[in-house]
mmCIF file of C-alpha atoms in Angstrom:
data_model
loop_
_atom_site.group_PDB
_atom_site.id
_atom_site.type_symbol
_atom_site.label_atom_id
_atom_site.label_comp_id
_atom_site.label_asym_id
_atom_site.label_seq_id
_atom_site.Cartn_x
_atom_site.Cartn_y
_atom_site.Cartn_z
ATOM 1 C CA MET A 1 112.027 133.997 110.357
ATOM 2 C CA LYS A 2 111.596 137.198 112.274
ATOM 3 C CA LYS A 3 108.059 138.517 112.579
ATOM 4 C CA GLU A 4 107.105 141.804 110.931
ATOM 5 C CA LYS A 5 105.562 144.720 112.816
ATOM 6 C CA VAL A 6 102.139 145.807 111.546
ATOM 7 C CA HIS A 7 100.563 149.136 112.510
ATOM 8 C CA ILE A 8 96.899 149.949 111.758
ATOM 9 C CA GLU A 9 94.759 152.941 112.753
ATOM 10 C CA TYR A 10 90.983 152.981 113.156
ATOM 11 C CA PRO A 11 88.952 156.163 113.711
ATOM 12 C CA LEU A 12 86.234 155.676 116.325
ATOM 13 C CA SER A 13 83.143 157.761 116.929
ATOM 14 C CA ALA A 14 83.189 157.295 120.685
ATOM 15 C CA THR A 15 82.162 160.115 122.969
ATOM 16 C CA SER A 16 84.351 159.159 125.904
ATOM 17 C CA LYS A 17 87.863 157.906 126.437
ATOM 18 C CA SER A 18 86.552 155.873 129.372
ATOM 19 C CA ILE A 19 84.320 153.850 127.035
ATOM 20 C CA ILE A 20 87.233 153.037 124.733
ATOM 21 C CA TRP A 21 89.589 152.314 127.618
ATOM 22 C CA GLY A 22 87.097 149.899 129.162
ATOM 23 C CA ALA A 23 86.663 148.122 125.825
ATOM 24 C CA ILE A 24 90.398 147.565 125.276
ATOM 25 C CA SER A 25 91.720 146.973 128.784
ATOM 26 C CA THR A 26 89.167 145.048 130.843
ATOM 27 C CA PRO A 27 88.086 141.418 130.585
ATOM 28 C CA SER A 28 84.417 142.387 130.206
ATOM 29 C CA GLY A 29 85.250 144.976 127.544
ATOM 30 C CA LEU A 30 87.434 142.568 125.573
ATOM 31 C CA GLU A 31 84.704 139.895 125.737
ATOM 32 C CA ASN A 32 82.439 142.193 123.740
ATOM 33 C CA TRP A 33 84.650 142.150 120.656
ATOM 34 C CA PHE A 34 87.993 140.370 120.974
ATOM 35 C CA ALA A 35 87.311 136.933 122.468
ATOM 36 C CA ASP A 36 84.339 134.889 123.641
ATOM 37 C CA ARG A 37 85.580 134.885 127.234
ATOM 38 C CA VAL A 38 88.408 136.728 128.953
ATOM 39 C CA ASN A 39 89.794 136.078 132.421
ATOM 40 C CA ALA A 40 92.479 138.089 134.151
ATOM 41 C CA SER A 41 94.691 137.192 137.062
ATOM 42 C CA ASP A 42 97.309 139.735 138.009
ATOM 43 C CA ARG A 43 98.966 140.691 134.729
ATOM 44 C CA VAL A 44 97.973 137.567 132.766
ATOM 45 C CA PHE A 45 94.858 137.581 130.600
ATOM 46 C CA THR A 46 93.380 134.336 129.281
ATOM 47 C CA PHE A 47 91.527 134.744 125.982
ATOM 48 C CA ILE A 48 89.081 131.981 125.077
ATOM 49 C CA TRP A 49 87.422 131.400 121.694
ATOM 50 C CA GLY A 50 84.784 128.714 121.304
ATOM 51 C CA LYS A 51 85.048 125.619 123.488
ATOM 52 C CA THR A 52 88.650 124.623 122.864
ATOM 53 C CA GLU A 53 90.887 127.511 121.813
ATOM 54 C CA SER A 54 92.602 129.649 124.418
ATOM 55 C CA ARG A 55 95.747 131.748 124.675
ATOM 56 C CA HIS A 56 97.442 133.518 127.551
ATOM 57 C CA ALA A 57 98.944 136.982 127.286
ATOM 58 C CA GLU A 58 100.830 139.019 129.837
ATOM 59 C CA VAL A 59 100.314 142.763 130.173
ATOM 60 C CA ILE A 60 103.856 144.017 129.690
ATOM 61 C CA ASN A 61 103.094 147.735 129.715
ATOM 62 C CA TYR A 62 100.172 150.118 129.987
ATOM 63 C CA ARG A 63 99.237 153.689 130.714
ATOM 64 C CA THR A 64 95.659 154.256 131.877
ATOM 65 C CA HIS A 65 93.464 155.888 129.217
ATOM 66 C CA SER A 66 96.327 155.630 126.728
ATOM 67 C CA PHE A 67 97.520 152.118 125.803
ATOM 68 C CA ILE A 68 97.809 148.497 126.864
ATOM 69 C CA ARG A 69 100.483 146.151 125.510
ATOM 70 C CA PHE A 70 100.259 142.350 125.700
ATOM 71 C CA HIS A 71 102.789 139.617 124.962
ATOM 72 C CA TRP A 72 101.466 136.170 124.032
ATOM 73 C CA LEU A 73 103.086 133.722 126.460
ATOM 74 C CA ASP A 74 103.345 131.018 123.767
ATOM 75 C CA ASP A 75 105.232 133.331 121.366
ATOM 76 C CA GLU A 76 108.888 132.326 121.181
ATOM 77 C CA GLU A 77 109.941 135.808 120.056
ATOM 78 C CA GLN A 78 110.270 137.769 123.273
ATOM 79 C CA LYS A 79 110.129 141.208 121.652
ATOM 80 C CA THR A 80 106.756 140.746 119.949
ATOM 81 C CA TYR A 81 103.528 142.125 121.378
ATOM 82 C CA PHE A 82 100.143 143.446 120.446
ATOM 83 C CA GLU A 83 99.225 146.907 121.580
ATOM 84 C CA LEU A 84 95.914 148.725 121.707
ATOM 85 C CA LYS A 85 96.461 152.469 121.911
ATOM 86 C CA MET A 86 93.901 155.252 121.926
ATOM 87 C CA ASP A 87 94.626 158.783 120.763
ATOM 88 C CA TYR A 88 92.441 161.863 120.657
ATOM 89 C CA ASN A 89 92.537 164.052 117.572
ATOM 90 C CA GLU A 90 91.817 167.568 118.823
ATOM 91 C CA LEU A 91 91.305 168.853 115.293
ATOM 92 C CA THR A 92 88.463 166.449 114.452
ATOM 93 C CA GLY A 93 87.295 165.639 117.970
ATOM 94 C CA ASP A 94 87.538 161.925 117.216
ATOM 95 C CA TYR A 95 89.388 159.115 118.913
ATOM 96 C CA VAL A 96 91.703 156.841 116.981
ATOM 97 C CA LEU A 97 92.502 153.273 118.008
ATOM 98 C CA GLU A 98 96.012 152.306 116.958
ATOM 99 C CA ILE A 99 96.826 148.608 116.738
ATOM 100 C CA THR A 100 100.400 147.363 116.676
ATOM 101 C CA ASP A 101 100.870 143.635 116.156
ATOM 102 C CA PHE A 102 103.385 141.228 114.637
ATOM 103 C CA SER A 103 102.865 138.686 111.866
ATOM 104 C CA GLU A 104 104.848 136.038 110.097
ATOM 105 C CA PRO A 105 106.422 137.300 106.853
ATOM 106 C CA GLY A 106 103.855 137.184 104.049
ATOM 107 C CA GLU A 107 100.886 136.999 106.435
ATOM 108 C CA GLU A 108 100.442 140.735 107.020
ATOM 109 C CA ASP A 109 97.242 140.940 104.932
ATOM 110 C CA ASP A 110 95.652 138.094 106.905
ATOM 111 C CA LEU A 111 96.497 139.844 110.163
ATOM 112 C CA ILE A 112 95.036 143.135 108.910
ATOM 113 C CA ASP A 113 91.861 141.324 107.778
ATOM 114 C CA LEU A 114 91.542 139.765 111.239
ATOM 115 C CA TRP A 115 91.916 143.137 112.971
ATOM 116 C CA ASN A 116 89.460 144.765 110.529
ATOM 117 C CA SER A 117 86.893 142.136 111.478
ATOM 118 C CA GLN A 118 87.567 142.529 115.203
ATOM 119 C CA ILE A 119 87.335 146.330 115.063
ATOM 120 C CA GLU A 120 84.060 146.097 113.120
ATOM 121 C CA THR A 121 82.708 144.008 116.014
ATOM 122 C CA LEU A 122 84.068 146.573 118.493
ATOM 123 C CA ARG A 123 82.279 149.380 116.647
ATOM 124 C CA ARG A 124 79.014 147.441 116.407
ATOM 125 C CA THR A 125 78.899 146.255 120.028
ATOM 126 C CA ASN A 126 80.001 149.551 121.552
ATOM 127 C CA GLY A 127 78.303 152.019 119.204
ATOM 128 C CA MET A 128 81.587 153.462 117.945
#
């Protein structure tokens, strides 16, 4: 079955786009909230959770201080990705983190719950 695209937006109370960009695009930033350890070599990031779980993702597109898009290398569907995109709302003066990801049909709520938990960790560890 074809995976379904899921789009979620999270307002952040960050004072700088550089802080957000560092948190979503660098190994050290991602280690603070997304995975226990993150290594990068060229365009491939290795995400490690605990002692045994790891996944590799390739950066397939990015624009500095805007978005980064990854494709899991073990995902058989070539057109799926997860994207972390930051936008600035001039009206409110807040940044918004937009997440685009793909889930199996019927598992959208689980995916949203996972991202909610991850973003809560991002907010707590980075003061957002």
